[in-house]
Every structure is written in structure tokens, then in C-alpha cells.
Amino acid sequence: MRWVRDRVVSVRPAQNSVELASGGRMEYDQLIIAAGIEQRWNAIPGLQEAAGGASLVSNYTLDLAEAASTGLRELESGTVVFTQAAEPASCAGVAQKPLYLACDRWRERGVLDRIRVVFVTPEPAPFHIDAVASELRRTLDAYGVETFYAATIAEVRPHASELDVVVDGQTTTIGYDLLHASPPQMPAEWIAESDLHGDDGFVDVDRETLRHRRWDDVWALGDAASLTRIRSGGAIRAQAKIVADGLTRPRRRGQYDGYSETPFTVTRRTAVFAEFDRRGRLRPSIPWWRTLYRERRFTYFLDRWVLPWVYWNLILKGRA
């Protein structure tokens, strides 16, 4: 194995080659694309400028995530706005996790009633599955969060510390002391330029085999693949197994059913653990436990302690 530290700028599937940012070129027999999704901070007027200031934080870049940890912990009063990215996005619901944990901390410290917490999402509900959405709504209500559903961010004005939220054609201007933002996201431009994309701009693979629909020696998984509207890192284990089997054991013919999972840590001791398939049906890991998605300490324990161990010791070593 050779690790090439470079960036892909083009794929030429007819020539079985990959062009690199350094000007180099690599040929392949089989190509697996796991390039993720790209952030577009400049897609919302004022957002990129705001990202350079102290009043904007995010969990989508390392430096802004570090700033979010400090900023949310130290806040005593004021208005905090949390925004969720429109699909397609890399686990869009992840924007809710710092919201819940911050509210839990503020409540414990006795300052939550001095903080206006606003949640803005383009979705009509906190989650696309009704049962899970009900659990999250209950949490949002318990924390007193002001919610804007089916909303878009029209503009951010960092110098005035305010943003415009549009719902049903009506614009509401919200001033903020801290903005926890999720940037718009799009597939990489080189995917479209390489003629690998489908109608949605992502790598056009068969949803069950993860093999490209036109190029038999090209595969894709993760956020870069045109598999499902809702993207989450919890889907990678199942997807990686399908690709690995397709390359090494083609007769096995495994099929990916769209399984994914999104854990929401709603307090420092409990979590809502959503497992689902591409059709939006609940798919609990323990099949007979149909209500596993509900807020529990058990699922928090799984997410906080068990799954990280499984990831480092089993998944990355090909044992799970």
C-alpha cells in the first residue's frame, strides 16, 4: 500500500486514471471514491465573513469546533442561534448535538432562563422519521428552544450580529451573541467534471452494490455517493463491507439496504439513537427492541463508550 498525500482534481474513467493537484497522474484497476462532501461557506451572503469573527462557531471545522466548546461553555446570557444545513449535507442533524449539550449545561448552571436559544432548520421537523422527531421535539420543548422549521438563512450580517431567516416567504431578523452555523454543502466539482455524477451531482452508483452504473471498475461510498438523501457517518461500516465484498468476493453479492444511524446526545447522560434504512423505516440493531430510538441512558452508554471501542478495535481492522 502507498499513501499519496495529494488532492484529486479529475478522474478519467475511460483511461482508468486520476489527475492530482500536484500535476501527477495515477492509473488504477479499481477506483473507490470516498471523497466526502465539500463545504460552501460563501453560498450564504455574509456567512464566510462571519466565520472569520469571534461570534461564529461551528462543528464543521476543527478551529471553529474548538471555539464552539469554549464559547458555549462560557456563555452566561444572550441569544444563541443554531443552524442546520440543508440536504445534501454531511450528517446535517449533527448540528443539534451541541445545542442539546449546551442547553443541558446551561440548565445545570442555572443560566438557561437567561439565554434565548434559537434553532433554524430547512427541514419540516427535527428528524425525517416521525417517532424520532417526537423524541427530539420533546427535548427542544423541555429546553425552551425557539424553533424555525422549513426555514432558510437568507443573509448573515456579522457587523450587526444578525441574520435573516425566511419561512413561507416571511423574513425574520434575529440578532445573536453567538451563531453556531452549519455551512451549505455540495458534491465536489471534479465529480461532475469527470462524468461520474448522477442527477444529484454525486457519484452515480447502484444503491445496493455501490458500483458505478456506467463504469464497472469505479465504486463509491459515504457522502460522495448517490445513495440516499440523508447522509450519516453511521452508514460507513455497512457500505464499506459491501464494497470490500464486491472487490474480493463478488459471488457473495451482498446488497446495501440503506442502513444508517444518527445518535443525538440530548443530555450528558442520555441519547436518542436513530437507526433507519433508505426508506425512512426504523432499523434497530436489536430487532425486537422497536423503541430503541427513545431517549435512554443505555444508548448514551453505547454511543459514548461501546461504539468508539468497536470503531477503533473492530471496524478499522476489518473485523466488524
PDB file of N, CA and C in Angstrom, residues 25-94:
ATOM      1  N   ARG A  25      -0.241  11.983 -12.094  1.00  0.00           N
ATOM      2  CA  ARG A  25      -1.315  11.159 -12.629  1.00  0.00           C
ATOM      3  C   ARG A  25      -1.124   9.734 -12.129  1.00  0.00           C
ATOM      4  N   MET A  26      -2.221   9.098 -11.745  1.00  0.00           N
ATOM      5  CA  MET A  26      -2.169   7.726 -11.261  1.00  0.00           C
ATOM      6  C   MET A  26      -3.161   6.878 -12.046  1.00  0.00           C
ATOM      7  N   GLU A  27      -2.732   5.691 -12.419  1.00  0.00           N
ATOM      8  CA  GLU A  27      -3.625   4.767 -13.108  1.00  0.00           C
ATOM      9  C   GLU A  27      -4.176   3.754 -12.103  1.00  0.00           C
ATOM     10  N   TYR A  28      -5.336   3.201 -12.411  1.00  0.00           N
ATOM     11  CA  TYR A  28      -5.955   2.260 -11.479  1.00  0.00           C
ATOM     12  C   TYR A  28      -6.612   1.111 -12.242  1.00  0.00           C
ATOM     13  N   ASP A  29      -6.750  -0.006 -11.515  1.00  0.00           N
ATOM     14  CA  ASP A  29      -7.563  -1.122 -11.998  1.00  0.00           C
ATOM     15  C   ASP A  29      -8.969  -1.030 -11.399  1.00  0.00           C
ATOM     16  N   GLN A  30      -9.026  -0.655 -10.123  1.00  0.00           N
ATOM     17  CA  GLN A  30     -10.291  -0.420  -9.445  1.00  0.00           C
ATOM     18  C   GLN A  30     -10.182   0.909  -8.697  1.00  0.00           C
ATOM     19  N   LEU A  31     -11.210   1.721  -8.755  1.00  0.00           N
ATOM     20  CA  LEU A  31     -11.201   3.025  -8.111  1.00  0.00           C
ATOM     21  C   LEU A  31     -12.337   3.090  -7.088  1.00  0.00           C
ATOM     22  N   ILE A  32     -12.004   3.403  -5.839  1.00  0.00           N
ATOM     23  CA  ILE A  32     -13.000   3.578  -4.778  1.00  0.00           C
ATOM     24  C   ILE A  32     -12.998   5.045  -4.384  1.00  0.00           C
ATOM     25  N   ILE A  33     -14.138   5.694  -4.527  1.00  0.00           N
ATOM     26  CA  ILE A  33     -14.258   7.120  -4.227  1.00  0.00           C
ATOM     27  C   ILE A  33     -14.955   7.293  -2.873  1.00  0.00           C
ATOM     28  N   ALA A  34     -14.230   7.902  -1.949  1.00  0.00           N
ATOM     29  CA  ALA A  34     -14.786   8.215  -0.636  1.00  0.00           C
ATOM     30  C   ALA A  34     -14.364   9.637  -0.283  1.00  0.00           C
ATOM     31  N   ALA A  35     -14.684  10.556  -1.180  1.00  0.00           N
ATOM     32  CA  ALA A  35     -14.172  11.926  -1.117  1.00  0.00           C
ATOM     33  C   ALA A  35     -14.999  12.859  -0.250  1.00  0.00           C
ATOM     34  N   GLY A  36     -16.071  12.342   0.340  1.00  0.00           N
ATOM     35  CA  GLY A  36     -16.879  13.186   1.201  1.00  0.00           C
ATOM     36  C   GLY A  36     -17.670  14.227   0.427  1.00  0.00           C
ATOM     37  N   ILE A  37     -17.927  15.336   1.084  1.00  0.00           N
ATOM     38  CA  ILE A  37     -18.732  16.415   0.529  1.00  0.00           C
ATOM     39  C   ILE A  37     -18.028  17.730   0.855  1.00  0.00           C
ATOM     40  N   GLU A  38     -18.187  18.736   0.027  1.00  0.00           N
ATOM     41  CA  GLU A  38     -17.466  19.987   0.228  1.00  0.00           C
ATOM     42  C   GLU A  38     -18.357  21.074   0.811  1.00  0.00           C
ATOM     43  N   GLN A  39     -17.769  21.873   1.685  1.00  0.00           N
ATOM     44  CA  GLN A  39     -18.486  22.973   2.329  1.00  0.00           C
ATOM     45  C   GLN A  39     -18.450  24.213   1.447  1.00  0.00           C
ATOM     46  N   ARG A  40     -19.565  24.954   1.463  1.00  0.00           N
ATOM     47  CA  ARG A  40     -19.678  26.172   0.665  1.00  0.00           C
ATOM     48  C   ARG A  40     -20.068  27.335   1.588  1.00  0.00           C
ATOM     49  N   TRP A  41     -19.097  27.839   2.322  1.00  0.00           N
ATOM     50  CA  TRP A  41     -19.367  28.939   3.251  1.00  0.00           C
ATOM     51  C   TRP A  41     -19.811  30.209   2.531  1.00  0.00           C
ATOM     52  N   ASN A  42     -19.419  30.341   1.271  1.00  0.00           N
ATOM     53  CA  ASN A  42     -19.770  31.554   0.524  1.00  0.00           C
ATOM     54  C   ASN A  42     -21.137  31.465  -0.145  1.00  0.00           C
ATOM     55  N   ALA A  43     -21.873  30.356   0.074  1.00  0.00           N
ATOM     56  CA  ALA A  43     -23.182  30.201  -0.565  1.00  0.00           C
ATOM     57  C   ALA A  43     -24.261  31.048   0.100  1.00  0.00           C
ATOM     58  N   ILE A  44     -24.035  31.490   1.324  1.00  0.00           N
ATOM     59  CA  ILE A  44     -24.965  32.370   2.024  1.00  0.00           C
ATOM     60  C   ILE A  44     -24.276  33.720   2.200  1.00  0.00           C
ATOM     61  N   PRO A  45     -24.861  34.799   1.715  1.00  0.00           N
ATOM     62  CA  PRO A  45     -24.229  36.109   1.855  1.00  0.00           C
ATOM     63  C   PRO A  45     -23.853  36.414   3.306  1.00  0.00           C
ATOM     64  N   GLY A  46     -22.602  36.759   3.511  1.00  0.00           N
ATOM     65  CA  GLY A  46     -22.134  37.162   4.833  1.00  0.00           C
ATOM     66  C   GLY A  46     -21.630  36.031   5.715  1.00  0.00           C
ATOM     67  N   LEU A  47     -21.915  34.774   5.359  1.00  0.00           N
ATOM     68  CA  LEU A  47     -21.545  33.668   6.246  1.00  0.00           C
ATOM     69  C   LEU A  47     -20.032  33.474   6.310  1.00  0.00           C
ATOM     70  N   GLN A  48     -19.375  33.533   5.168  1.00  0.00           N
ATOM     71  CA  GLN A  48     -17.928  33.343   5.163  1.00  0.00           C
ATOM     72  C   GLN A  48     -17.228  34.460   5.927  1.00  0.00           C
ATOM     73  N   GLU A  49     -17.721  35.685   5.775  1.00  0.00           N
ATOM     74  CA  GLU A  49     -17.146  36.808   6.524  1.00  0.00           C
ATOM     75  C   GLU A  49     -17.355  36.607   8.018  1.00  0.00           C
ATOM     76  N   ALA A  50     -18.542  36.130   8.389  1.00  0.00           N
ATOM     77  CA  ALA A  50     -18.839  35.898   9.807  1.00  0.00           C
ATOM     78  C   ALA A  50     -17.941  34.823  10.392  1.00  0.00           C
ATOM     79  N   ALA A  51     -17.556  33.838   9.566  1.00  0.00           N
ATOM     80  CA  ALA A  51     -16.726  32.736  10.052  1.00  0.00           C
ATOM     81  C   ALA A  51     -15.341  33.204  10.482  1.00  0.00           C
ATOM     82  N   GLY A  52     -14.971  34.391  10.076  1.00  0.00           N
ATOM     83  CA  GLY A  52     -13.677  34.923  10.478  1.00  0.00           C
ATOM     84  C   GLY A  52     -13.726  35.704  11.770  1.00  0.00           C
ATOM     85  N   GLY A  53     -14.919  35.824  12.370  1.00  0.00           N
ATOM     86  CA  GLY A  53     -15.076  36.586  13.597  1.00  0.00           C
ATOM     87  C   GLY A  53     -15.270  35.707  14.820  1.00  0.00           C
ATOM     88  N   ALA A  54     -15.291  36.352  15.968  1.00  0.00           N
ATOM     89  CA  ALA A  54     -15.379  35.620  17.233  1.00  0.00           C
ATOM     90  C   ALA A  54     -16.795  35.191  17.566  1.00  0.00           C
ATOM     91  N   SER A  55     -17.796  35.712  16.862  1.00  0.00           N
ATOM     92  CA  SER A  55     -19.188  35.421  17.208  1.00  0.00           C
ATOM     93  C   SER A  55     -19.772  34.256  16.428  1.00  0.00           C
ATOM     94  N   LEU A  56     -18.976  33.620  15.557  1.00  0.00           N
ATOM     95  CA  LEU A  56     -19.459  32.449  14.817  1.00  0.00           C
ATOM     96  C   LEU A  56     -18.609  31.237  15.158  1.00  0.00           C
ATOM     97  N   VAL A  57     -19.309  30.133  15.447  1.00  0.00           N
ATOM     98  CA  VAL A  57     -18.643  28.861  15.714  1.00  0.00           C
ATOM     99  C   VAL A  57     -19.352  27.780  14.903  1.00  0.00           C
ATOM    100  N   SER A  58     -18.765  26.598  14.854  1.00  0.00           N
ATOM    101  CA  SER A  58     -19.355  25.527  14.070  1.00  0.00           C
ATOM    102  C   SER A  58     -18.702  24.210  14.462  1.00  0.00           C
ATOM    103  N   ASN A  59     -19.368  23.104  14.181  1.00  0.00           N
ATOM    104  CA  ASN A  59     -18.715  21.811  14.392  1.00  0.00           C
ATOM    105  C   ASN A  59     -18.254  21.209  13.067  1.00  0.00           C
ATOM    106  N   TYR A  60     -18.159  22.013  12.002  1.00  0.00           N
ATOM    107  CA  TYR A  60     -17.748  21.511  10.697  1.00  0.00           C
ATOM    108  C   TYR A  60     -16.294  21.807  10.352  1.00  0.00           C
ATOM    109  N   THR A  61     -15.594  22.571  11.189  1.00  0.00           N
ATOM    110  CA  THR A  61     -14.150  22.734  11.026  1.00  0.00           C
ATOM    111  C   THR A  61     -13.525  22.634  12.416  1.00  0.00           C
ATOM    112  N   LEU A  62     -12.282  22.186  12.472  1.00  0.00           N
ATOM    113  CA  LEU A  62     -11.643  21.951  13.762  1.00  0.00           C
ATOM    114  C   LEU A  62     -11.512  23.221  14.579  1.00  0.00           C
ATOM    115  N   ASP A  63     -11.043  24.306  13.958  1.00  0.00           N
ATOM    116  CA  ASP A  63     -10.830  25.533  14.725  1.00  0.00           C
ATOM    117  C   ASP A  63     -12.146  26.109  15.235  1.00  0.00           C
ATOM    118  N   LEU A  64     -13.193  26.052  14.415  1.00  0.00           N
ATOM    119  CA  LEU A  64     -14.482  26.582  14.855  1.00  0.00           C
ATOM    120  C   LEU A  64     -15.138  25.671  15.888  1.00  0.00           C
ATOM    121  N   ALA A  65     -14.852  24.376  15.825  1.00  0.00           N
ATOM    122  CA  ALA A  65     -15.378  23.459  16.836  1.00  0.00           C
ATOM    123  C   ALA A  65     -14.715  23.711  18.187  1.00  0.00           C
ATOM    124  N   GLU A  66     -13.416  23.971  18.176  1.00  0.00           N
ATOM    125  CA  GLU A  66     -12.721  24.306  19.418  1.00  0.00           C
ATOM    126  C   GLU A  66     -13.257  25.608  20.003  1.00  0.00           C
ATOM    127  N   ALA A  67     -13.529  26.575  19.127  1.00  0.00           N
ATOM    128  CA  ALA A  67     -14.103  27.837  19.586  1.00  0.00           C
ATOM    129  C   ALA A  67     -15.510  27.639  20.130  1.00  0.00           C
ATOM    130  N   ALA A  68     -16.262  26.702  19.522  1.00  0.00           N
ATOM    131  CA  ALA A  68     -17.624  26.429  19.990  1.00  0.00           C
ATOM    132  C   ALA A  68     -17.604  25.867  21.401  1.00  0.00           C
ATOM    133  N   SER A  69     -16.692  24.966  21.678  1.00  0.00           N
ATOM    134  CA  SER A  69     -16.606  24.363  23.004  1.00  0.00           C
ATOM    135  C   SER A  69     -16.402  25.428  24.066  1.00  0.00           C
ATOM    136  N   THR A  70     -15.478  26.338  23.802  1.00  0.00           N
ATOM    137  CA  THR A  70     -15.198  27.405  24.772  1.00  0.00           C
ATOM    138  C   THR A  70     -16.348  28.403  24.842  1.00  0.00           C
ATOM    139  N   GLY A  71     -16.821  28.841  23.674  1.00  0.00           N
ATOM    140  CA  GLY A  71     -17.858  29.872  23.640  1.00  0.00           C
ATOM    141  C   GLY A  71     -19.163  29.443  24.289  1.00  0.00           C
ATOM    142  N   LEU A  72     -19.600  28.217  24.030  1.00  0.00           N
ATOM    143  CA  LEU A  72     -20.854  27.730  24.602  1.00  0.00           C
ATOM    144  C   LEU A  72     -20.730  27.495  26.101  1.00  0.00           C
ATOM    145  N   ARG A  73     -19.580  27.009  26.550  1.00  0.00           N
ATOM    146  CA  ARG A  73     -19.394  26.756  27.977  1.00  0.00           C
ATOM    147  C   ARG A  73     -19.401  28.044  28.783  1.00  0.00           C
ATOM    148  N   GLU A  74     -18.803  29.088  28.225  1.00  0.00           N
ATOM    149  CA  GLU A  74     -18.623  30.313  28.995  1.00  0.00           C
ATOM    150  C   GLU A  74     -19.811  31.273  28.925  1.00  0.00           C
ATOM    151  N   LEU A  75     -20.766  31.006  28.039  1.00  0.00           N
ATOM    152  CA  LEU A  75     -21.881  31.924  27.861  1.00  0.00           C
ATOM    153  C   LEU A  75     -22.762  31.971  29.115  1.00  0.00           C
ATOM    154  N   GLU A  76     -23.160  33.168  29.508  1.00  0.00           N
ATOM    155  CA  GLU A  76     -23.999  33.348  30.699  1.00  0.00           C
ATOM    156  C   GLU A  76     -25.371  33.919  30.354  1.00  0.00           C
ATOM    157  N   SER A  77     -25.463  34.618  29.225  1.00  0.00           N
ATOM    158  CA  SER A  77     -26.728  35.240  28.835  1.00  0.00           C
ATOM    159  C   SER A  77     -26.634  35.614  27.366  1.00  0.00           C
ATOM    160  N   GLY A  78     -27.785  36.055  26.806  1.00  0.00           N
ATOM    161  CA  GLY A  78     -27.790  36.493  25.420  1.00  0.00           C
ATOM    162  C   GLY A  78     -28.569  35.557  24.512  1.00  0.00           C
ATOM    163  N   THR A  79     -28.342  35.685  23.216  1.00  0.00           N
ATOM    164  CA  THR A  79     -29.038  34.884  22.200  1.00  0.00           C
ATOM    165  C   THR A  79     -28.036  34.020  21.443  1.00  0.00           C
ATOM    166  N   VAL A  80     -28.343  32.735  21.369  1.00  0.00           N
ATOM    167  CA  VAL A  80     -27.518  31.790  20.608  1.00  0.00           C
ATOM    168  C   VAL A  80     -28.386  31.174  19.517  1.00  0.00           C
ATOM    169  N   VAL A  81     -27.916  31.235  18.289  1.00  0.00           N
ATOM    170  CA  VAL A  81     -28.643  30.660  17.155  1.00  0.00           C
ATOM    171  C   VAL A  81     -27.874  29.458  16.627  1.00  0.00           C
ATOM    172  N   PHE A  82     -28.571  28.320  16.512  1.00  0.00           N
ATOM    173  CA  PHE A  82     -28.003  27.116  15.927  1.00  0.00           C
ATOM    174  C   PHE A  82     -28.680  26.882  14.575  1.00  0.00           C
ATOM    175  N   THR A  83     -27.904  26.696  13.530  1.00  0.00           N
ATOM    176  CA  THR A  83     -28.487  26.442  12.214  1.00  0.00           C
ATOM    177  C   THR A  83     -28.115  25.040  11.735  1.00  0.00           C
ATOM    178  N   GLN A  84     -29.034  24.418  11.028  1.00  0.00           N
ATOM    179  CA  GLN A  84     -28.797  23.108  10.433  1.00  0.00           C
ATOM    180  C   GLN A  84     -28.722  23.258   8.926  1.00  0.00           C
ATOM    181  N   ALA A  85     -27.767  22.567   8.315  1.00  0.00           N
ATOM    182  CA  ALA A  85     -27.575  22.681   6.869  1.00  0.00           C
ATOM    183  C   ALA A  85     -28.680  21.966   6.112  1.00  0.00           C
ATOM    184  N   ALA A  86     -28.998  22.491   4.929  1.00  0.00           N
ATOM    185  CA  ALA A  86     -29.954  21.824   4.049  1.00  0.00           C
ATOM    186  C   ALA A  86     -29.292  20.600   3.429  1.00  0.00           C
ATOM    187  N   GLU A  87     -30.102  19.587   3.152  1.00  0.00           N
ATOM    188  CA  GLU A  87     -29.579  18.431   2.431  1.00  0.00           C
ATOM    189  C   GLU A  87     -29.286  18.836   0.980  1.00  0.00           C
ATOM    190  N   PRO A  88     -28.239  18.273   0.375  1.00  0.00           N
ATOM    191  CA  PRO A  88     -27.364  17.259   0.951  1.00  0.00           C
ATOM    192  C   PRO A  88     -26.345  17.873   1.904  1.00  0.00           C
ATOM    193  N   ALA A  89     -26.029  17.130   2.956  1.00  0.00           N
ATOM    194  CA  ALA A  89     -25.053  17.585   3.937  1.00  0.00           C
ATOM    195  C   ALA A  89     -24.459  16.369   4.630  1.00  0.00           C
ATOM    196  N   SER A  90     -23.303  16.562   5.208  1.00  0.00           N
ATOM    197  CA  SER A  90     -22.665  15.501   5.960  1.00  0.00           C
ATOM    198  C   SER A  90     -23.275  15.453   7.347  1.00  0.00           C
ATOM    199  N   CYS A  91     -24.175  14.493   7.537  1.00  0.00           N
ATOM    200  CA  CYS A  91     -24.875  14.333   8.808  1.00  0.00           C
ATOM    201  C   CYS A  91     -25.421  15.677   9.297  1.00  0.00           C
ATOM    202  N   ALA A  92     -26.394  16.206   8.564  1.00  0.00           N
ATOM    203  CA  ALA A  92     -26.933  17.532   8.870  1.00  0.00           C
ATOM    204  C   ALA A  92     -27.417  17.631  10.314  1.00  0.00           C
ATOM    205  N   GLY A  93     -27.995  16.545  10.830  1.00  0.00           N
ATOM    206  CA  GLY A  93     -28.531  16.579  12.190  1.00  0.00           C
ATOM    207  C   GLY A  93     -27.499  16.752  13.271  1.00  0.00           C
ATOM    208  N   VAL A  94     -26.205  16.611  12.911  1.00  0.00           N
ATOM    209  CA  VAL A  94     -25.151  16.760  13.908  1.00  0.00           C
ATOM    210  C   VAL A  94     -25.161  18.159  14.515  1.00  0.00           C
TER     211      VAL A  94
END
